[in-house]
XYZ file of C-alpha atoms in Angstrom:
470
model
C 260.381 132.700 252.201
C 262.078 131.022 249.361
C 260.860 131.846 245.676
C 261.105 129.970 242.258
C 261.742 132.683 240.517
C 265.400 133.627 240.048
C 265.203 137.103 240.948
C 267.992 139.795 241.075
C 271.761 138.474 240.726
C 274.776 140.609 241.590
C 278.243 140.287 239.467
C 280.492 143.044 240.888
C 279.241 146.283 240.252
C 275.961 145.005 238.067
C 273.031 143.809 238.728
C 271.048 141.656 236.200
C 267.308 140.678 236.766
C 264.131 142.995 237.851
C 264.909 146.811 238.169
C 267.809 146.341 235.641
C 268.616 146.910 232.267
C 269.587 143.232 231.738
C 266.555 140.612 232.025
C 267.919 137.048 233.134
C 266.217 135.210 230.161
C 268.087 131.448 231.271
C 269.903 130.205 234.078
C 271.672 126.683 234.341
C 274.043 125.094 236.475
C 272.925 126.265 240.152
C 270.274 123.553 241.350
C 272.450 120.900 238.886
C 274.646 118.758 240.505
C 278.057 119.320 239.350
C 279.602 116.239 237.678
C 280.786 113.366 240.223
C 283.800 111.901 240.409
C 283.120 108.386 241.117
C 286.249 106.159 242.808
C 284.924 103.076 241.643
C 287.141 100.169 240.416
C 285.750 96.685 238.891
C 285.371 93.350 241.277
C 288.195 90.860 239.632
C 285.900 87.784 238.498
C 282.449 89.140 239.576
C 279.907 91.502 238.347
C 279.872 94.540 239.263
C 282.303 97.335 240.913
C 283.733 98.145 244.619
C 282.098 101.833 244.898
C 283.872 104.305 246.874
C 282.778 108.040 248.469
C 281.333 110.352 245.315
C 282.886 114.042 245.058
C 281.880 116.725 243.014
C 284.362 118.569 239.923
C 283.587 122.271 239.926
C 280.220 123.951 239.060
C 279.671 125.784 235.598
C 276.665 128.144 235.766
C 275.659 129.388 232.846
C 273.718 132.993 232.782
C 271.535 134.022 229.786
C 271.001 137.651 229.277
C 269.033 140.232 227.511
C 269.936 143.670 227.384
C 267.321 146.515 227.728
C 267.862 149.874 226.467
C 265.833 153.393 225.292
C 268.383 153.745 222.351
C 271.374 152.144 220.448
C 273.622 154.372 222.216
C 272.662 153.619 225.751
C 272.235 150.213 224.709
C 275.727 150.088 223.497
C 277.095 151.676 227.136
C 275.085 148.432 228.386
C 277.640 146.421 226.329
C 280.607 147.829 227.535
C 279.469 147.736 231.078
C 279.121 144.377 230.948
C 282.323 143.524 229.254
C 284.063 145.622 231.266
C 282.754 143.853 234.449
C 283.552 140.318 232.749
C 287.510 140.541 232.301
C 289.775 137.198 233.045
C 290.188 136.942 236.979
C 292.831 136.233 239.098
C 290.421 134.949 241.815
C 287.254 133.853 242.098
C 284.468 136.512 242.961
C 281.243 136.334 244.197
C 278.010 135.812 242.377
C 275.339 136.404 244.670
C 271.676 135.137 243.689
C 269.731 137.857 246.113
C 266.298 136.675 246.381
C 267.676 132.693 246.941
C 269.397 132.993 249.613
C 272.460 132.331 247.495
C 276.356 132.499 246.992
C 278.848 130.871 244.951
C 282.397 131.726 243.939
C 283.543 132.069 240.380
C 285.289 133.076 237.307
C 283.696 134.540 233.953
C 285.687 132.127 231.796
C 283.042 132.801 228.505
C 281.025 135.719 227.815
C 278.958 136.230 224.455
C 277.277 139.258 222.711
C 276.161 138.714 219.445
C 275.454 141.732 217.301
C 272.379 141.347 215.039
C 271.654 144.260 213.196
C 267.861 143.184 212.833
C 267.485 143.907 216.370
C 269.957 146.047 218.246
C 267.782 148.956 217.963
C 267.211 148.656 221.629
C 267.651 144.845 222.690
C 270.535 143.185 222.586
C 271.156 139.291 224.280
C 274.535 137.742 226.267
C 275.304 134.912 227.265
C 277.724 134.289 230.272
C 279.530 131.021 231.394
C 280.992 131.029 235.525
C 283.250 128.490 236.190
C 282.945 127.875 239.785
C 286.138 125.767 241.208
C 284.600 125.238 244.349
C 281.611 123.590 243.846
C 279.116 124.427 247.206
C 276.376 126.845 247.398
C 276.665 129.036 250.154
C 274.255 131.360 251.827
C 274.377 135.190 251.676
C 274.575 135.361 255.616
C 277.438 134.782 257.731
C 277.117 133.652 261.031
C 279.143 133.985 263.865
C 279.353 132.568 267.738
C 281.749 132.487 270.356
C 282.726 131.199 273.104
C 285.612 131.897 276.040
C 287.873 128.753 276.556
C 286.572 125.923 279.356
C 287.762 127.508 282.716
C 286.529 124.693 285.791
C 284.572 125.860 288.703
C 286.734 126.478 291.651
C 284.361 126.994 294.277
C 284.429 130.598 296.330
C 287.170 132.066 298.671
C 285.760 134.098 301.539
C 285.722 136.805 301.842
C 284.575 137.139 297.973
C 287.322 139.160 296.399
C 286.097 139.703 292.658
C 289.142 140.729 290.060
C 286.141 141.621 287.951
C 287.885 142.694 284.195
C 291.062 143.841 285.599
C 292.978 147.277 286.349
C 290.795 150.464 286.476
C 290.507 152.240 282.777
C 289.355 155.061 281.028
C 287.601 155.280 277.097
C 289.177 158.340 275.857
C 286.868 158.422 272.908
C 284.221 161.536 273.806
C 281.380 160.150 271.576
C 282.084 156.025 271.488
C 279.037 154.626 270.321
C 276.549 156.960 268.624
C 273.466 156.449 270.931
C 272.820 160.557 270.721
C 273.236 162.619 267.900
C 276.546 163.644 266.413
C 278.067 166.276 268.323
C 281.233 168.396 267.776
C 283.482 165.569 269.350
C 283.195 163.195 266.131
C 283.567 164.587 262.814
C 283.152 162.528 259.582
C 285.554 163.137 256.158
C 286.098 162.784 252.813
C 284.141 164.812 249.917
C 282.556 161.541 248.760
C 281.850 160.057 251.594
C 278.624 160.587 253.348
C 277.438 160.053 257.224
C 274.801 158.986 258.780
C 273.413 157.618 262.464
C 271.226 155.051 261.615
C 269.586 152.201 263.749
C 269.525 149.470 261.036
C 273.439 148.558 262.161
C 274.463 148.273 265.634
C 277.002 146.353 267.552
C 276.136 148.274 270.864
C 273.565 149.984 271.578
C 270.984 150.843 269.133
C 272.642 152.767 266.853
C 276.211 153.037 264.546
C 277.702 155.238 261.943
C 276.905 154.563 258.285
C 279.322 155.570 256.285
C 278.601 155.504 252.176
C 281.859 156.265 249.410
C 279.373 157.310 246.375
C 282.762 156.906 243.976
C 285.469 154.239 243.612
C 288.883 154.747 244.958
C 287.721 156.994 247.496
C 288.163 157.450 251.409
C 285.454 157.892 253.844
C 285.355 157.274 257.814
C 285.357 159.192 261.110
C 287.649 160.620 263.227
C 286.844 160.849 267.744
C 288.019 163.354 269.252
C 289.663 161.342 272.572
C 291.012 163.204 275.758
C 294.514 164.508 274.700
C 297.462 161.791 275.159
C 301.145 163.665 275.467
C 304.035 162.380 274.054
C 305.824 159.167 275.133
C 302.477 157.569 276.098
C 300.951 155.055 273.761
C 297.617 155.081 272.754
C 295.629 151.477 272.161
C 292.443 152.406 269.498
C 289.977 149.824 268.720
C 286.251 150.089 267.226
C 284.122 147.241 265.662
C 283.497 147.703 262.016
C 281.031 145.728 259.470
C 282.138 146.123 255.841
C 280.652 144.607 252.929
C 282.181 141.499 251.566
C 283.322 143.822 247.804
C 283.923 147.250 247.472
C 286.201 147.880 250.308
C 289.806 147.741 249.007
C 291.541 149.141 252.645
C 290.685 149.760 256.068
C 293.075 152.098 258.250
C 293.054 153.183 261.975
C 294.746 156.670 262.009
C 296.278 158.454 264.803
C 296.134 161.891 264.290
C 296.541 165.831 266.152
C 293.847 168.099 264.459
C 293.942 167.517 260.811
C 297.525 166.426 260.892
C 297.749 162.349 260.458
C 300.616 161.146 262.919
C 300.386 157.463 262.408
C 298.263 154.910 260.545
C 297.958 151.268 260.526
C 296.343 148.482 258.277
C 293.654 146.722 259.606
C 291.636 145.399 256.294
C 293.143 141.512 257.392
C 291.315 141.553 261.385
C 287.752 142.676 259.329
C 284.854 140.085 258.829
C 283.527 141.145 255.637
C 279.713 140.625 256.169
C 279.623 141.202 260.055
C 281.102 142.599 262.928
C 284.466 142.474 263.467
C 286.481 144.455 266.170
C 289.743 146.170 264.464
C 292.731 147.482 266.460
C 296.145 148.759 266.876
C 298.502 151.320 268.732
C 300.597 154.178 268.556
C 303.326 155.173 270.675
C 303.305 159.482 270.511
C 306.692 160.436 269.817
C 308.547 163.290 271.077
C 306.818 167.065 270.822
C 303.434 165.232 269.251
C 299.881 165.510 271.121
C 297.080 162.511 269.797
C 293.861 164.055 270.276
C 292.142 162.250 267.640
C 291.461 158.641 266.117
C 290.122 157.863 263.075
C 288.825 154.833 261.387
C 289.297 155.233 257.546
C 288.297 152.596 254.203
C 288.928 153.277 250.932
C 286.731 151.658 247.760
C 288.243 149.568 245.409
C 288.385 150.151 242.076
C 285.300 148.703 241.254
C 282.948 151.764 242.811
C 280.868 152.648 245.664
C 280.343 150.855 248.799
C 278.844 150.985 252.817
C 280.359 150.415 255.545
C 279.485 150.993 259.424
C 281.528 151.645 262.696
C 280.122 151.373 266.333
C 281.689 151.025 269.814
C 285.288 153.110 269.338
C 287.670 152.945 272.511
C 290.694 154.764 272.811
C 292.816 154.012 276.140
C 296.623 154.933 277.107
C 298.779 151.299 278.274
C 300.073 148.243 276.767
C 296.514 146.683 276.110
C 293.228 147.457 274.629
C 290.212 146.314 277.035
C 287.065 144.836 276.276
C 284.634 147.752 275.204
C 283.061 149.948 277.527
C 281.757 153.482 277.536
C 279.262 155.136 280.688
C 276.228 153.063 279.403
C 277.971 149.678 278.952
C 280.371 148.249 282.383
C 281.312 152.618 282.955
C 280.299 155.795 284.233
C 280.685 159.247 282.374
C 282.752 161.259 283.516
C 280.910 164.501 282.009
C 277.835 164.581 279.626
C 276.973 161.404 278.045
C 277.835 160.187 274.932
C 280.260 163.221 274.628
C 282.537 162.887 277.359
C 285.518 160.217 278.537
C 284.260 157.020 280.535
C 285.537 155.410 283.064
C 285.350 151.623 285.034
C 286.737 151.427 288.267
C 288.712 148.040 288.682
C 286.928 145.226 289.344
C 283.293 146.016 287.722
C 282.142 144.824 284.268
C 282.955 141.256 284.241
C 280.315 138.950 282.537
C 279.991 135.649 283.415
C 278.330 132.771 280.914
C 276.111 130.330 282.065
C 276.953 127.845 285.097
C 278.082 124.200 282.473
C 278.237 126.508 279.237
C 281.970 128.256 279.373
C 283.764 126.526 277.138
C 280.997 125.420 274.257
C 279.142 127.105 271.859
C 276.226 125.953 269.138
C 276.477 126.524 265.446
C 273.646 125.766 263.396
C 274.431 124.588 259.512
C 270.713 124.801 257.848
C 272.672 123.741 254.608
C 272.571 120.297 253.211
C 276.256 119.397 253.367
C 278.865 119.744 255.295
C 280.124 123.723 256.497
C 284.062 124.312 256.639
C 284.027 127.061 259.207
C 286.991 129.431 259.908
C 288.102 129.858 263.283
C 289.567 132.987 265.545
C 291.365 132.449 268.569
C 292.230 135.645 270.270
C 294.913 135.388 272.862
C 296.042 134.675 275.639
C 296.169 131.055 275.578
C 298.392 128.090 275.604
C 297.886 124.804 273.591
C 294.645 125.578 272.597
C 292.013 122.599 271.451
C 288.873 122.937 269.630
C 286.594 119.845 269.369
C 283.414 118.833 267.520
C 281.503 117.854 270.210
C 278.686 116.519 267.407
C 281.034 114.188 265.485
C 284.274 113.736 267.787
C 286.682 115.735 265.830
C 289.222 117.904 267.279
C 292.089 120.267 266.479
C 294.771 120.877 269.187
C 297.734 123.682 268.452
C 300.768 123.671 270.286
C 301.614 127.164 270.572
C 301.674 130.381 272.776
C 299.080 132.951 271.232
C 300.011 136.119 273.729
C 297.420 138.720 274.587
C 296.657 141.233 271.691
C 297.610 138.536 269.180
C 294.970 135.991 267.284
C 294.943 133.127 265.055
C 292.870 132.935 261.891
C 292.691 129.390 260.794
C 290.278 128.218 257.515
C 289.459 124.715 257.523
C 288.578 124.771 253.951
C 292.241 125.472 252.850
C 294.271 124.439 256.235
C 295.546 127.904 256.377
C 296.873 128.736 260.008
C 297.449 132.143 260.034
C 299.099 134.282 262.795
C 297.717 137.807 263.255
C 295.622 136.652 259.850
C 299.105 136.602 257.621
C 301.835 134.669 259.118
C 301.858 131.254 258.156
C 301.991 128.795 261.705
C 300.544 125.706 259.697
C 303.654 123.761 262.009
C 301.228 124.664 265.013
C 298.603 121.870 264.434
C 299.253 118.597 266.437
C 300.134 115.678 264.743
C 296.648 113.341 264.596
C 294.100 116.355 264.858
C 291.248 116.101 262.593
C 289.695 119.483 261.531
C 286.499 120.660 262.410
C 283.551 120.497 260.183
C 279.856 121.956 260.630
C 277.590 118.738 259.587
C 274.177 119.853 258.565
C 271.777 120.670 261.463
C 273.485 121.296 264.996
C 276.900 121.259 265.975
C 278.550 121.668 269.472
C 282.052 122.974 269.623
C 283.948 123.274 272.699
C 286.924 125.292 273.128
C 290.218 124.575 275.939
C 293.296 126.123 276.376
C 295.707 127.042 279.567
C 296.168 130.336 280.984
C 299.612 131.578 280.525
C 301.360 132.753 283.812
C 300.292 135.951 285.049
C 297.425 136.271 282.890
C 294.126 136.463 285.195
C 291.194 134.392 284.544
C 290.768 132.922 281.389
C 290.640 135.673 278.733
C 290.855 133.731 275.711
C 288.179 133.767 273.046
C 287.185 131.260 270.399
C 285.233 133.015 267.439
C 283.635 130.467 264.675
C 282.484 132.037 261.690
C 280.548 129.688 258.490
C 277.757 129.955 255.932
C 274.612 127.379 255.417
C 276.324 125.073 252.875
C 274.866 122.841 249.949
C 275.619 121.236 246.887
C-alpha cells in the first residue's frame, strides 16, 4: 500500500532515510510537475493563442539531508561518504524512492555541506540537487511478457506425426536447477563471494542459487560439473540469471577442465537487470582439451557489494542451445536426480499456447502516462512486425534474425541493436510507428515468417517496461 511518508531512498551505495545515518529532512521536485514547454503561438488579429501538445523539460529533485553521528569523527566519515558517492557523472544513475514505488534517473549536479562549528558535534545537514534529463517516474518493478510469433492453424495430418521440440538432446549439467541440496557436482567460488539455495528466487522450480560479493571488484558464481565433452566437439552453455540493476560491473560464462579456465565469454549485454534473463554462448574444445565444467561468473563494480541469482543451467554438445530442460521439466534422468545428465527423446516437450492467443500478448501500464517499452526478438524469423493492437501502431523490420541471434530494440531512444550492440537502425520499415504502452491495457501482437528449414515457428517476442508517470 502506498505511504505519504517518503521513506528510505537509495543513491548508489547509500541509503538516506529510516535505519540510516542521514535523516531526509526535505524533499522537492518528485510529485512537481516539471516545467512545460508550451508550443503555443498568438492568433494574428484575435485574442488569444493557437495551443499546441504540452511537454515536459527535465525534473530537478532536490534532497535535504541531515547527518547523524555518535562523534565528530564518525560524523566526518559520514561527510566523505557522501561526497564521495556524489562525484560529476557521465550518465545518469538511479535514485530509487523504496517505500513509493519509485524510480527516476539522474545526475548530482549540486551538493552542499555547510560546516557550522556550533553544531557539528554530532549533526551535520546537506543539501543535494538531481537533475533528472528524463523527466518520468518509473516504478521499481520491471515487467516482462512474451509471446511466440502468430503461426495459423493448419488443421491435423493423419496419422498425427508430432515434431514436438525437435532432435533428441541431452543437459549435460549434473545439478541444473537446484531443487535438492548442493551436491559435489556444483561447486561455488570466490573468497568473497558467498552461496546459498534459497526459495525467494526461482525461474524453475522452486528454488535458485544466491550468490552475494560482500566487497567491490570482486568475482563470485558457480561452476556445473557437465558430462565430459572431448575435443573438437562444441559445447552450447546457457543458464537464466537475475542481477540487480547496480553493482554488477561483468557477467562471464566460462568453459573450463577442473580449475583450469579454457574459454570465457561476455554476456553482461543479453542480462535484464531486475529479472530473469537467459544468458548464453559456446565453445568449440580445441585439440588435447576435455570441458568438464561450466561456470557462470559476475564481478562487482567498483561501487561495492551486490546479489545476484542463477537457476536452470544447460550444457549440450551441437550447433544450438535448446529450450531448457532437465528430468523434472520436458526430460528424464538418466541417473539420480538433480545430480545426474537429462535427457528428452525427440519429439516430447513441446508447449503449445492457447487455441486464438499465439501471436499476442497483454502488458499492463498502471502508470499515468505513456510506457516506452524495449523489445527482444530472438531468432529465427524473417520480416518481423510488432503491432499495438490497443492504439494501431506497428513496427515492421526487414531483416533475417537467424537462430541463436536476437534483436534488442528501445523505443525510448530508437536504438536497434543486433545481438544488443550492433547498430541495425536501417532495419525499421519506412512508415512504422513505434510501439508505446498507453496507461491501462495494451495488446501487442507479434508476426514474422519462418525461414526455410527452420521447423515450426520458433521465434520469440519478449517486451520488457516499467509503470510510467509524470
Amino acid at each position: 500500500m502506498g505511504q505519504q511518508r517518503i521513506g528510505r531512498i537509495q543513491w548508489g551505495p547509500l541509503t538516506f532515510g529510516p535505519g540510516s545515518p542521514y535523516m531526509v529532512t526535505a524533499i522537492d521536485g518528485v510529485d512537481d510537475m516539471p516545467e512545460i514547454r508550451a508550443e503555443d503561438i498568438p492568433r494574428p488579429d484575435q485574442h488569444g493563442d493557437y495551443t499546441g501538445p504540452d511537454t515536459t523539460g527535465a525534473r530537478v529533485i532536490q534532497l535535504g539531508l541531515g547527518l547523524r553521528a555518535d562523534s565528530p569523527d564518525e560524523l566526518r566519515k559520514l561527510t566523505l561518504a557522501l561526497r564521495a558517492a556524489t562525484q560529476p557523472q557521465r550518465q545518469p544513475a538511479p535514485l530509487q524512492f523504496l517505500d513509493w514505488d519509485t524510480l527516476v534517473y539522474g545526475k548530482v549536479r549540486k551538493r552542499n555541506i555547510p560546516y557550522d562549528a556550533e553544531y557539528l558535534w554530532r549533526t551535520g545537514t546537506a543539501a543535494l540537487e538531481v537533475y533528472c534529463a528524463d523527466p518520468y517516474l518509473y516504478s521499481l518493478n520491471e515487467y516482462s511478457a512474451s509471446t511466440t510469433a502468430y503461426s495459423p492453424a493448419a488443421g491435423r495430418t493423419y496419422p498425427l506425426v508430432y515434431s514436438g521440440a525437435g532432435p533428441a538432446a541431452r543437459n549435460l549439467v549434473l545439478n541444473p536447477s537446484f531443487e535438492e541440496t548442493f551436491t559435489g557436482e556444483t561447486t561455488g567460488f570466490g573468497t568473497n563471494s558467498t552461496r546459498s539455495r534459497v526459495s525467494a528466487e526461482s525461474y524453475v522450480g522452486g528454488y535458485s542459487v544466491q550468490h552475494a560479493i560482500s566487497v567491490a571488484s570482486a568475482q563470485g558464481g558457480t561452476s556445473w560439473n557437465i558430462e565430459p565433452v572431448a575435443s573438437g566437439q562444441t559445447v552450447q552453455f546457457g543458464v537464466w540469471v537475475k542481477v540487480p540493476t547496480t553493482g554488477i560491473a561483468a557477467l562471464e560464462l566460462w568453459w573450463r577442465n577442473q580449475t583450469t579456465t579454457l574459454s570465457t565469454t561476455s554476456v553482461i549485454a543479453q542480462a535484464k537487470p531486475g529479472s530473469w534473463a537467459r544468458v548464453f554462448g559456446s565453445y568449440t574444445v580445441a585439440a588435447g582439451q576435455t570441458v568438464d565444467r561450466v561456470s557462470a561468473v559476475a564481478t562487482t563494480s567498483a561501487a561495492g557489494a551486490a546479489t545476484w541469482w542463477a537457476d536452470a543451467a544447460m550444457a549440450v554438445t551441437g550447433s544450438a542451445l535448446p529450450a531448457y530442460f532437465d528430468g523434472a521439466t520436458g526430460g528424464t534422468w538418466e541417473g539420480v536426480p538433480n545430480a545426474s545428465v537429462s535427457a528428452r527423446p525427440a519429439g516430447t516437450g513441446r508447449v503449445y499456447g492457447d487455441a486464438g492467443q499465439s501471436g499476442r500478448l497483454t502488458a499492463i501500464n498502471n502508470g499515468a502516462s505513456p510506457a516506452y517499452p524495449v523489445l527482444r526478438i530472438d531468432g529465427p524469423v524473417a520480416n518481423p512486425s510488432i503491432e499495438q493492437v490497443t492504439t494501431g501502431g506497428g513496427l515492421t523490420l526487414d531483416a533475417t534474425i537467424q537462430a541463436g541471434e536476437y534483436l534488442i530494440i528501445d523505443t525510448r531512444t530508437r536504438a536497434v541493436l543486433l545481438m544488443g550492440s550492433s547498430p541495425r537502425r536501417q532495419w525499421v520499415r519506412a512508415g512504422s510507428t513505434w510501439p508505446l504502452l498507453q496507461p491501462g491495457t495494451n495488446t501487442i501482437a507479434y508476426r514474422g515468417s519462418a525461414l526455410p528449414g527452420a521447423p515450426g515457428q520458433s521465434s520469440l517476442l519478449t517486451v520488457t517496461w516499467r509503470d510510467t508517470s509524470l
